[in-house]
XYZ file of C-alpha atoms in Angstrom:
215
model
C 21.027 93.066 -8.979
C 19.539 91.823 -5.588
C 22.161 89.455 -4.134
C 21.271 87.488 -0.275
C 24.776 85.821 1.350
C 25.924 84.680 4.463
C 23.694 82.425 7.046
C 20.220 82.587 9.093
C 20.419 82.628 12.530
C 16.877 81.344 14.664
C 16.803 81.780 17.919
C 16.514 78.668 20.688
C 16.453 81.367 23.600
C 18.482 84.482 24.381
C 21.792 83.119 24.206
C 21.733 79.981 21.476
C 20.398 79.720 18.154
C 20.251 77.154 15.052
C 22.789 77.922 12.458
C 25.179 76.609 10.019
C 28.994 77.473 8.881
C 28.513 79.901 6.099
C 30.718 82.580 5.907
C 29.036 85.239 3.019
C 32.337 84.699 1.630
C 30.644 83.507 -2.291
C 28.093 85.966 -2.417
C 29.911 89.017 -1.185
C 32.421 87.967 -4.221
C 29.444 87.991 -6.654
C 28.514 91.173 -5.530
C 31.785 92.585 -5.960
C 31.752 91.467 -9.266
C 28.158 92.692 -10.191
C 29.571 95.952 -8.736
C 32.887 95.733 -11.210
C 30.671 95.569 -13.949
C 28.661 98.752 -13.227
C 25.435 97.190 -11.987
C 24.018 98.694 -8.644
C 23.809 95.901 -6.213
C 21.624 95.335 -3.601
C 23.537 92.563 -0.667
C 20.966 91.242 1.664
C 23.886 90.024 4.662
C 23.592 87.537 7.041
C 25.003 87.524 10.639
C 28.754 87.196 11.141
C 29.442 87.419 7.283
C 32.375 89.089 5.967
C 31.718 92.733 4.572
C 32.237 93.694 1.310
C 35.115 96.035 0.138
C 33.243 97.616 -2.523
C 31.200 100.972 -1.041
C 29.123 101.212 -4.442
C 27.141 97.763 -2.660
C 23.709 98.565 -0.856
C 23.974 96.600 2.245
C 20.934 95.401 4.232
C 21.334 93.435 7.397
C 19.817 90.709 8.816
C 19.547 87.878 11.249
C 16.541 85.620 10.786
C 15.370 83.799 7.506
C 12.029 86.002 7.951
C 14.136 88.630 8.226
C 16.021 87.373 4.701
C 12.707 86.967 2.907
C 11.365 90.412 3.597
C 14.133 91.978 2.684
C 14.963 90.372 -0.654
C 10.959 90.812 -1.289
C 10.946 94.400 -0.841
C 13.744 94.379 -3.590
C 13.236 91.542 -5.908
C 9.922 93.654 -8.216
C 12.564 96.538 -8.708
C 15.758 94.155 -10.003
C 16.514 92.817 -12.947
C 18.524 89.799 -11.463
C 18.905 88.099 -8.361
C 21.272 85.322 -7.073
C 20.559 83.928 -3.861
C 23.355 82.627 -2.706
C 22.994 82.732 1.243
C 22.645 79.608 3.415
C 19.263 79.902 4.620
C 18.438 77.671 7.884
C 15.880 75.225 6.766
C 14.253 74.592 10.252
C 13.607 77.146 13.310
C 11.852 76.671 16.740
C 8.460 76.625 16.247
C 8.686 78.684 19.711
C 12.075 80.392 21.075
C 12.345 80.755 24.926
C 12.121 83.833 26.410
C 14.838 83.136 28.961
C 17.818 81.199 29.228
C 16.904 77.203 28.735
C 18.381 75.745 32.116
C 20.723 72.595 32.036
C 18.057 69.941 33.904
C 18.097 66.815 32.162
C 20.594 64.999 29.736
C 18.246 65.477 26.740
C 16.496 68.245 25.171
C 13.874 67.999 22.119
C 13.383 71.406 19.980
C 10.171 71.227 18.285
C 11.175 72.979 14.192
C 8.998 74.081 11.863
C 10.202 74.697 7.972
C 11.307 78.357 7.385
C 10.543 80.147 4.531
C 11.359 79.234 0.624
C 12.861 82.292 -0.538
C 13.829 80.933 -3.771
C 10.392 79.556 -4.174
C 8.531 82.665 -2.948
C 10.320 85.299 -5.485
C 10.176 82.769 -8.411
C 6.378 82.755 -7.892
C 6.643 86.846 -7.833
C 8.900 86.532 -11.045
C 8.223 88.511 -14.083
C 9.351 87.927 -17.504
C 12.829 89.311 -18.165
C 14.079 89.508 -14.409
C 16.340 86.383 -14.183
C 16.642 84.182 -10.587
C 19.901 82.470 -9.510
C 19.856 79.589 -7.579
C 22.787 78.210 -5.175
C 22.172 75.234 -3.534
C 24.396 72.915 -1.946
C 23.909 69.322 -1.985
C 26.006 66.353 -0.947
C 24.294 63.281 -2.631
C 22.447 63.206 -6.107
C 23.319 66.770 -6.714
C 22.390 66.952 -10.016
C 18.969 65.646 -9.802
C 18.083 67.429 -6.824
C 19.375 70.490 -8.751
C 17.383 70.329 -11.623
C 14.230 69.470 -9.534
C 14.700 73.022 -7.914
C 15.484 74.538 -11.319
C 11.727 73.689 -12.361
C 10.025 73.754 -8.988
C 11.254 77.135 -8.426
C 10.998 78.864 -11.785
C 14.652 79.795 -11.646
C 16.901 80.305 -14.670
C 19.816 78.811 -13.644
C 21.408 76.982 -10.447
C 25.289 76.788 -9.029
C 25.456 73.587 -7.904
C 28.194 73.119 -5.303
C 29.096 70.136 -2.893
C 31.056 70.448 0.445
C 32.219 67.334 0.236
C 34.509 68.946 -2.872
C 37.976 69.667 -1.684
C 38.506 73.566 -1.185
C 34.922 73.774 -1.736
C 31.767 74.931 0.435
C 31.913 76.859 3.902
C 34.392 79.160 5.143
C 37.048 78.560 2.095
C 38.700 81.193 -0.369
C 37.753 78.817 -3.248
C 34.583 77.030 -4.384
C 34.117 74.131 -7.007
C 30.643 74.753 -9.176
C 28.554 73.506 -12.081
C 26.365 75.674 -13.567
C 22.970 74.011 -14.979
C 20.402 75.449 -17.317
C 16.775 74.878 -17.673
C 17.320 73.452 -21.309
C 19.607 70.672 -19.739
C 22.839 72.452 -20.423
C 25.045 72.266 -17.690
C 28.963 73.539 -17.397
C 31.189 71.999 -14.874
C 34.548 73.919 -13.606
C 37.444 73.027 -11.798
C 38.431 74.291 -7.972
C 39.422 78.199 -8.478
C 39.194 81.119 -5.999
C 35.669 82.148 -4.954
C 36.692 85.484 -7.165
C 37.164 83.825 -9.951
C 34.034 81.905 -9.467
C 31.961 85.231 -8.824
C 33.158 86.384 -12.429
C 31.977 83.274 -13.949
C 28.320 83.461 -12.799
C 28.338 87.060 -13.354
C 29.287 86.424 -17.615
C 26.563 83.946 -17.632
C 24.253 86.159 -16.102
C 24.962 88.374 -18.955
C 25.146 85.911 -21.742
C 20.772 84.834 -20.542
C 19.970 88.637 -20.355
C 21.584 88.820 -24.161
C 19.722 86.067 -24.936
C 16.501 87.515 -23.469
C 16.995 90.558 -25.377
C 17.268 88.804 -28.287
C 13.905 87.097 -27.865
């Protein structure tokens, strides 16, 4: 199981960067829980995410998003599943300063460019049998937006989660999901511990690689 969690950092100059909250805190838990289950993981970390417990977990860090994408690529052909459940930064500079960008006027416009699609570069690359997890997080017209990405990026099955949620989203011990399908099916769960969450992705993991089999 390939697994990517925690954020992207891109770099403005030496000392700032673009970022965003994410604490590695979900998919360190899945992980953990592919790792319960016997399956050797592969945990492609962000910066300043927590570490996982669990020493059976193959640990690769990394900063950037480009950094993100070539690791989980020089994993994904050799993995049966992956769940990519880091917060990827969507934009970076297109250039980053070399040195320290002085204080000398009371605005200051970045030019971004888009970083890469990981989730759309690997399901291009994806083979039949190997299963892709998506984890997006949307706050407005989740579900649509959801099931766009489900189709756009050949993936087999998206948590959906919204900050917005109470207890849910960045730097909290629990999360509130739904889980949709590609044949419209979709589960919805209550607020529980990221843990408990972790567990619930990881059985329906298992119950699409049954069904695979059986096919």
């Amino acid at each position: 199981v390939l697994i990517n969690a925690g954020p992207t950092y891109e770099s403005i100059d030496p000392v700032r960067y673009i970022g965003n909250h994410s604490s590695g805190k979900m998919g360190v838990a899945i992980a953990e829980a592919f790792a319960q289950r016997g399956s050797e993981v592969h945990l492609v970390l962000g910066p300043d995410s927590i570490i996982p417990g669990d020493s059976r977990i193959h640990i690769t860090r990394v900063t950037t998003s480009d950094e993100m994408l070539a690791a989980c690529d020089a994993q994904f052909k050799q993995v049966d599943v992956a769940v990519l459940a880091a917060a990827v930064t969507d934009y970076k500079p297109a250039i980053a300063a070399t040195e320290k960008i002085k204080k000398s006027s009371d605005t200051l416009t970045l030019n971004l460019v888009r970083t890469p699609d990981i989730a759309a570069t690997l399901g291009k690359q994806k083979k039949n049998g190997q299963i892709l997890v998506g984890f997006p997080l949307e706050t407005q017209n989740g579900e649509s937006n959801a099931i766009n990405k489900l189709q756009e990026k050949n993936m087999d099955m998206i948590v959906l989660n919204n900050p917005h949620d109470e207890g849910a989203g960045f730097g909290h011990d629990t999360n509130k999901v739904t889980f949709l399908f590609p044949d419209n099916k979709q589960e919805k769960f209550e607020l529980k511990s990221k843990k408990d969450v972790a567990h619930d992705i990881v059985e329906a993991v298992c119950k699409i690689l049954k069904a695979d089999a059986k096919n």
